[in-house]
mmCIF file of C-alpha atoms in Angstrom:
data_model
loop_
_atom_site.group_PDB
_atom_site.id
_atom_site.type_symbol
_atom_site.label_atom_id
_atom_site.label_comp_id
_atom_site.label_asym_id
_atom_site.label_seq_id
_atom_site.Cartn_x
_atom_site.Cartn_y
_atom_site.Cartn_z
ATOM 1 C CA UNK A 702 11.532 13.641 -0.889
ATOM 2 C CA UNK A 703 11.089 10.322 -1.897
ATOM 3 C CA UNK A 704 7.950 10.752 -4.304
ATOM 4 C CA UNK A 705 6.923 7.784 -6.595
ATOM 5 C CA UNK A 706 4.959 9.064 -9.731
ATOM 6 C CA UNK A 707 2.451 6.553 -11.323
ATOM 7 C CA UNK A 708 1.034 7.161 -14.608
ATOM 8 C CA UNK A 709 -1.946 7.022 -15.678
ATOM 9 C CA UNK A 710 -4.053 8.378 -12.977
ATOM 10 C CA UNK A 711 -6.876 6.328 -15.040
ATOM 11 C CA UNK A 712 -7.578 4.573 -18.128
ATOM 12 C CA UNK A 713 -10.536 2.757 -19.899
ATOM 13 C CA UNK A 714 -9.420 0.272 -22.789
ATOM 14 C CA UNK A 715 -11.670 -2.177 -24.513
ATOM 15 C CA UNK A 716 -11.557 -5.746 -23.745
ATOM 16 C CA UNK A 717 -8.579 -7.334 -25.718
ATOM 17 C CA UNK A 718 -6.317 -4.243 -26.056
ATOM 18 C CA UNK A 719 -3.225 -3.820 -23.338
ATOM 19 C CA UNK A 720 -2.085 -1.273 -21.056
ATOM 20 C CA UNK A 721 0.604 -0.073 -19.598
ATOM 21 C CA UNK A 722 1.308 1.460 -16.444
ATOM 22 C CA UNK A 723 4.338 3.276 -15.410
ATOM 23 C CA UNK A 724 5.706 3.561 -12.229
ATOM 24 C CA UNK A 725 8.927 6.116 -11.632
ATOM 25 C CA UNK A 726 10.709 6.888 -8.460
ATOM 26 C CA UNK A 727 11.235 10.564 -8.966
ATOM 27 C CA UNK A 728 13.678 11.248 -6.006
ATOM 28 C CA UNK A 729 15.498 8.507 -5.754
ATOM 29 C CA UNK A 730 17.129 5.004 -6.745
ATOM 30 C CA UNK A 731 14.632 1.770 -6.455
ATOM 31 C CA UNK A 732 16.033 -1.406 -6.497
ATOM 32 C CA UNK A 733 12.779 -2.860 -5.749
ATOM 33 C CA UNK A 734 9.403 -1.935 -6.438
ATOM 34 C CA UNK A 735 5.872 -3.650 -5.500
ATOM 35 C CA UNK A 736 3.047 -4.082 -7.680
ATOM 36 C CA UNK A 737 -0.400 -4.143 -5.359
ATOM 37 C CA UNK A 738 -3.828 -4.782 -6.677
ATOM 38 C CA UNK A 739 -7.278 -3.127 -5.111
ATOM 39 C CA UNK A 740 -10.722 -4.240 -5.618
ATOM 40 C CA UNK A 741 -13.435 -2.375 -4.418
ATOM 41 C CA UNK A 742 -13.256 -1.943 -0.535
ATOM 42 C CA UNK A 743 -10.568 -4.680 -0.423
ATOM 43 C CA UNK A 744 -7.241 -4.548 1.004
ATOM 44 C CA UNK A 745 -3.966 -4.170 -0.885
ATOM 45 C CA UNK A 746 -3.024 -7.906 -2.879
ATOM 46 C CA UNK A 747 0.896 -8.070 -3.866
ATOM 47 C CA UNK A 748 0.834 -9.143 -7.226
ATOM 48 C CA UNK A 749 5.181 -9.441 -7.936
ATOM 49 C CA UNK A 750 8.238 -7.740 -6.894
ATOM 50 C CA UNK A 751 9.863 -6.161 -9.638
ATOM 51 C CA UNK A 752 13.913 -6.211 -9.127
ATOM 52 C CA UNK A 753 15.847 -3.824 -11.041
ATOM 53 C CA UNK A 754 17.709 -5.967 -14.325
ATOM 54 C CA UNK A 755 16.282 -9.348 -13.464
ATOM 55 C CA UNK A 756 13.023 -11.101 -13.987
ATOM 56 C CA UNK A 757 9.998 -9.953 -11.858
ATOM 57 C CA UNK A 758 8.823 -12.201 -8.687
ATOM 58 C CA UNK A 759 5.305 -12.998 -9.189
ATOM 59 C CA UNK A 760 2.803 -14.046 -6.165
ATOM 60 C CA UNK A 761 0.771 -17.231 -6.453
ATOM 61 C CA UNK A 762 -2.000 -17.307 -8.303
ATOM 62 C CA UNK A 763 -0.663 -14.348 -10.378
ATOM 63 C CA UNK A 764 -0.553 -14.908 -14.153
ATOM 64 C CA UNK A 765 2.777 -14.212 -15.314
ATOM 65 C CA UNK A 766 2.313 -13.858 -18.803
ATOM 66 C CA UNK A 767 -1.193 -11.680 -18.391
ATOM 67 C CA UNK A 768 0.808 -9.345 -16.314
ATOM 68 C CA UNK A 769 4.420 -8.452 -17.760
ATOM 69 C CA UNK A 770 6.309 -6.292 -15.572
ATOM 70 C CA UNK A 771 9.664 -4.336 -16.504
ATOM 71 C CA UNK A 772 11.770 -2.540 -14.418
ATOM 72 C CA UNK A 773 14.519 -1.174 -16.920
ATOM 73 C CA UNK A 774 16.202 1.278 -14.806
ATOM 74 C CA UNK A 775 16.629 1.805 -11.095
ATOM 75 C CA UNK A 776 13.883 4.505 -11.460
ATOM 76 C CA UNK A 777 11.217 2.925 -13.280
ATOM 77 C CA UNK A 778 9.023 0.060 -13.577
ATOM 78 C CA UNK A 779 6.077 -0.563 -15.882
ATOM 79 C CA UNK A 780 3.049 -3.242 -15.481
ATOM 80 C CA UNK A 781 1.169 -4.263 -18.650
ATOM 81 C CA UNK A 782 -1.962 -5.671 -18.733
ATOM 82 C CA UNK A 783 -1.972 -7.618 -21.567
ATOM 83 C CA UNK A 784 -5.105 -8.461 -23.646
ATOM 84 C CA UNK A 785 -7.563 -7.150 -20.942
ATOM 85 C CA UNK A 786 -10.417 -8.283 -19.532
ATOM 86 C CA UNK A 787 -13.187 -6.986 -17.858
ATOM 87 C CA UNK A 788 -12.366 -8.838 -14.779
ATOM 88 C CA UNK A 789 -8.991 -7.042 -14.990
ATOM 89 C CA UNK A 790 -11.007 -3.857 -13.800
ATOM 90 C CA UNK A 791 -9.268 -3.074 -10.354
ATOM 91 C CA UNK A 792 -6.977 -0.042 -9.113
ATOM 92 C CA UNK A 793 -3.231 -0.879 -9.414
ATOM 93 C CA UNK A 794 -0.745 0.721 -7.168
ATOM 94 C CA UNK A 795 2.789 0.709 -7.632
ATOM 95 C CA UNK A 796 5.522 0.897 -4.607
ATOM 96 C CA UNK A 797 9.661 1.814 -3.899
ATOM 97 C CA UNK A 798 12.007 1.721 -0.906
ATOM 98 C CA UNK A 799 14.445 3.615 -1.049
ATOM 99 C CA UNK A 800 16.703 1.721 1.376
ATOM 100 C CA UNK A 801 15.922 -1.910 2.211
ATOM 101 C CA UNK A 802 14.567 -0.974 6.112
ATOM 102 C CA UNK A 803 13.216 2.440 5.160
ATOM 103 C CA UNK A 804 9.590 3.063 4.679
ATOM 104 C CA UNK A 805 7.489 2.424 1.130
ATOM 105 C CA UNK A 806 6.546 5.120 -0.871
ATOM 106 C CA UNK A 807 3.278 4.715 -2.961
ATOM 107 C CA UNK A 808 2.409 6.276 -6.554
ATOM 108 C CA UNK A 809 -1.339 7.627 -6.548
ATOM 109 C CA UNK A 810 -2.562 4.288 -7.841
ATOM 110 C CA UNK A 811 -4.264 3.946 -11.877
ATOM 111 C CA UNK A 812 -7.780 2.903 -12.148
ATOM 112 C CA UNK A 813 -8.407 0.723 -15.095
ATOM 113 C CA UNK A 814 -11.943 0.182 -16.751
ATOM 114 C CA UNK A 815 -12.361 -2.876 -19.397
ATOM 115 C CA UNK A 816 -14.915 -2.116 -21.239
ATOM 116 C CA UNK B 1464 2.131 -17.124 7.114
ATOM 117 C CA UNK B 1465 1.868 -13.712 8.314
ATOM 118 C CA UNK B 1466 -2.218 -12.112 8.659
ATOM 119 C CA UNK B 1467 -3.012 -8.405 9.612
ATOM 120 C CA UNK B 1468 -5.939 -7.677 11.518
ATOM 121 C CA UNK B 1469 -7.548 -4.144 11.826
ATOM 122 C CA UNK B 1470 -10.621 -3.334 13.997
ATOM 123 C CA UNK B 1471 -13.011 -1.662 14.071
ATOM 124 C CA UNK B 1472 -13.914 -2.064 9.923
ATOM 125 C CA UNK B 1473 -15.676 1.368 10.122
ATOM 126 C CA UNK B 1474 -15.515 3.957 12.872
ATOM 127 C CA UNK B 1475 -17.321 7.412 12.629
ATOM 128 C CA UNK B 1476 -16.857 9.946 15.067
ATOM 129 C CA UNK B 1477 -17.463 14.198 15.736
ATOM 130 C CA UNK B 1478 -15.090 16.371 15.442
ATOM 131 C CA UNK B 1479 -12.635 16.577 17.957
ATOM 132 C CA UNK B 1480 -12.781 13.528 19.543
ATOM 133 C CA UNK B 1481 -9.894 11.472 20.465
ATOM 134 C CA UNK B 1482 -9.772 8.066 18.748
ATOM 135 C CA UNK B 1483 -8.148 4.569 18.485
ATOM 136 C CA UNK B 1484 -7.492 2.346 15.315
ATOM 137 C CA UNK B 1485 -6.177 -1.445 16.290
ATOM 138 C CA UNK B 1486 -3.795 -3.571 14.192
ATOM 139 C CA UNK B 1487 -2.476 -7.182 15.532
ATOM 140 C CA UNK B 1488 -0.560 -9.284 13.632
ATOM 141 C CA UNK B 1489 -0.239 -13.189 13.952
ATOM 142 C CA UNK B 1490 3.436 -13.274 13.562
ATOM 143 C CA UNK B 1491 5.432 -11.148 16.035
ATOM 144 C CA UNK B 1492 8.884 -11.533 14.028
ATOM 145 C CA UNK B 1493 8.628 -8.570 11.795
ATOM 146 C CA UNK B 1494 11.341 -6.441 11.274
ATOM 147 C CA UNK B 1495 8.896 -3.287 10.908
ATOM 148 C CA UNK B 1496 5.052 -1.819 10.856
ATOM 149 C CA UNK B 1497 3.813 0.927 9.062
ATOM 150 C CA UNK B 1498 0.544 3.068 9.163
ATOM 151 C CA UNK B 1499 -1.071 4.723 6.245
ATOM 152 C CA UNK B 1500 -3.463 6.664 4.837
ATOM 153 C CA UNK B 1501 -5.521 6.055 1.961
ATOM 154 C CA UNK B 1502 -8.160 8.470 0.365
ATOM 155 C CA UNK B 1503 -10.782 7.220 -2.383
ATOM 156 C CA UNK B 1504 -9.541 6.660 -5.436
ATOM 157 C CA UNK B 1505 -5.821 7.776 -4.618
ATOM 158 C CA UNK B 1506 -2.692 5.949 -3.410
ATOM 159 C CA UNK B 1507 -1.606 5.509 0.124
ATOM 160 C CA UNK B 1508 0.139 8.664 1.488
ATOM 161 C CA UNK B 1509 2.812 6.803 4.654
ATOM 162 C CA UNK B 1510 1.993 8.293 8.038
ATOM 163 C CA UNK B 1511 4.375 6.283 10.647
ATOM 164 C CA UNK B 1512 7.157 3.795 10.253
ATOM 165 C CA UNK B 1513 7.680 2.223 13.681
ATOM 166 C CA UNK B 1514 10.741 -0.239 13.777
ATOM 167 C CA UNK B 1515 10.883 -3.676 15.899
ATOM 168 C CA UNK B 1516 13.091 -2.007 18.149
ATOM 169 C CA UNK B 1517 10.956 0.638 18.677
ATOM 170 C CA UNK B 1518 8.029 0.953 20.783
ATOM 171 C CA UNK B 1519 5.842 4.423 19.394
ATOM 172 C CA UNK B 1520 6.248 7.210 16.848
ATOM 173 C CA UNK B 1521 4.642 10.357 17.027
ATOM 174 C CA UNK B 1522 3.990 12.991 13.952
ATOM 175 C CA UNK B 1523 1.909 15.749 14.749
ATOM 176 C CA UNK B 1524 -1.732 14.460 16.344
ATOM 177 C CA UNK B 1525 -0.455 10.909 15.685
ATOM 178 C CA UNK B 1526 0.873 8.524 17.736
ATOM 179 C CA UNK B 1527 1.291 4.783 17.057
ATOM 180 C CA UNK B 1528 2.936 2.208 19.059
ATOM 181 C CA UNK B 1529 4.206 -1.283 18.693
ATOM 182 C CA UNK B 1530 4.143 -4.203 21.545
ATOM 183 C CA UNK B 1531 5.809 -6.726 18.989
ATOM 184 C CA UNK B 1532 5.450 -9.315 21.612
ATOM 185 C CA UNK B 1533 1.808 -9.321 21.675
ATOM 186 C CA UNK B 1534 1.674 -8.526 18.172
ATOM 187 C CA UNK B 1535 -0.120 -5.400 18.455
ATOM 188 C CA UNK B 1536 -0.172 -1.871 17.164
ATOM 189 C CA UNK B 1537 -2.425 0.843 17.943
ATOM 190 C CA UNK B 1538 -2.750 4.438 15.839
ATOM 191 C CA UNK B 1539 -4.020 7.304 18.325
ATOM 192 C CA UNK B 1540 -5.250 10.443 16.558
ATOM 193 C CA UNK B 1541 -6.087 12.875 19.274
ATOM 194 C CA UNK B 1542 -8.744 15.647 18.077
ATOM 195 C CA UNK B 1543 -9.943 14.386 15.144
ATOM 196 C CA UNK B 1544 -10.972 16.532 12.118
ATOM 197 C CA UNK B 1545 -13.331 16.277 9.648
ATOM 198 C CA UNK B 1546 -10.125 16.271 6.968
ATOM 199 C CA UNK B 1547 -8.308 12.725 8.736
ATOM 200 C CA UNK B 1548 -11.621 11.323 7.188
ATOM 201 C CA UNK B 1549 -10.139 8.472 5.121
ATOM 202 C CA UNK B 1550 -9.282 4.358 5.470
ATOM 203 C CA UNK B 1551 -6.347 3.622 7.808
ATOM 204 C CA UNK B 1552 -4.117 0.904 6.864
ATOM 205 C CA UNK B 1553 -1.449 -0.728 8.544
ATOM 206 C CA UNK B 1554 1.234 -3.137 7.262
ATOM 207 C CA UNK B 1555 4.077 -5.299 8.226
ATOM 208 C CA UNK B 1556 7.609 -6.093 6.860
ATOM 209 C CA UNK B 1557 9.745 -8.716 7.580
ATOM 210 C CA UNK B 1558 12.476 -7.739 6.061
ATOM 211 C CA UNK B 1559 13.114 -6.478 2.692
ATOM 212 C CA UNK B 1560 9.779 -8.408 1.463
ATOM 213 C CA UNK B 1561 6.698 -6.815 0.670
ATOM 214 C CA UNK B 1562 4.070 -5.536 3.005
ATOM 215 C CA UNK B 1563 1.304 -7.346 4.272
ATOM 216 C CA UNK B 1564 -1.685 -5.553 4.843
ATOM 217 C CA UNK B 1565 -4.585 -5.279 7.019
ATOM 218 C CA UNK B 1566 -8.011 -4.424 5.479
ATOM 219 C CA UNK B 1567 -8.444 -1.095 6.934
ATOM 220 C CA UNK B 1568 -10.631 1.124 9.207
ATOM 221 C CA UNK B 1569 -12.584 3.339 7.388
ATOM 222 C CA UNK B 1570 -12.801 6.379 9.261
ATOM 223 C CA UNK B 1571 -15.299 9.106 9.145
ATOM 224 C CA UNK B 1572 -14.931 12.497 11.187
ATOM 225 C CA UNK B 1573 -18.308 13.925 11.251
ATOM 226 C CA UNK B 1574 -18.457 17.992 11.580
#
């Protein structure tokens, strides 16, 4: 149990177009879900907390408006890059909980390529 | 503000040796840490969950244990195979907030 499916596995845009990524809890009910950035050989960066019916929680430094994130039911959030860059190149990997103190469950990740 | 620490960066090692990752933490008020695994190119896959309260977890050839007090964790992985090849991560909660992660140990089981 407690799978979280992420979808695309990978996508290459051209610079100025926008993507979207979905994120779906498969298994269970998410409140909450993480959005994490990777660059190459990097750790995990939080980028927001995306709550269920409200506004997403971005980190500092995080550009709000570059980044829209909407989590319209309790089983799925999406993250859209908006008007890409090549800088925007990075794996993105979404998260759940299913209970506040329980452990977090990771979709596969999607690679994105600005071209 | 809460940093994660992993050493060694890289560890390679033969098959069927016994092995140690490290994770400290600065701040020892967490509520819990968790281990995972992460292949290249592919998500994290959750290994072990170990609460404040608790002080190890075992799954299979995995143990990991917690001294909160010293802010430590360590992940044990007793005869190592060529497939637990992969970067460790660990990460720690303090609450319902997101995770903050260490860098990882790359680890490389050589046949």
């Amino acid at each position: 149990g407690a799978v979280v499916s992420q979808h695309p596995s990978w996508v290459i845009c051209k610079s100025g177009t926008s993507v979207k990524i979905e994120c779906r809890s498969l298994d269970f009910q998410a409140t909450t879900m993480f959005w994490y950035r990777q660059f190459p050989k990097q750790s995990l960066m939080l980028m927001a907390t995306s709550n269920e019916g409200s506004k997403a929680t971005y980190e500092q430094g995080v550009e709000k408006d570059k980044f829209l994130i909407n989590h319209a039911s309790l089983t799925l959030s999406t993250l859209t890059v908006t008007s890409a860059h090549p800088e925007d190149s990075s794996f993105y990997i979404c998260s759940a909980r299913r209970q506040p103190e329980g452990p977090l469950h990771f979709g596969n990740g999607t690679r994105l390529t600005v071209t | 503000k809460q940093e994660v620490t992993q050493i060694p960066a890289a560890l390679s090692v033969p098959e069927g040796e016994n092995l140690v990752l490290n994770c400290s933490f600065t701040d020892s008020a967490i509520y819990n840490l968790q281990w995972f695994r992460q292949d290249p190119g592919k998500g994290l896959t959750s290994l072990l969950l170990i609460q404040s309260s608790q002080r190890e977890q075992t799954s299979g050839r995995l143990n990991a244990s917690l001294d909160k007090s010293s802010g430590r964790s360590t992940l044990y992985i007793a005869a190592s195979q060529p497939g637990d090849s992969a970067t460790y991560l660990c990460a720690v909660s303090t609450g319902n907030t997101p995770l903050v992660f260490g860098k990882g140990t790359r680890l490389s089981v050589i046949a």
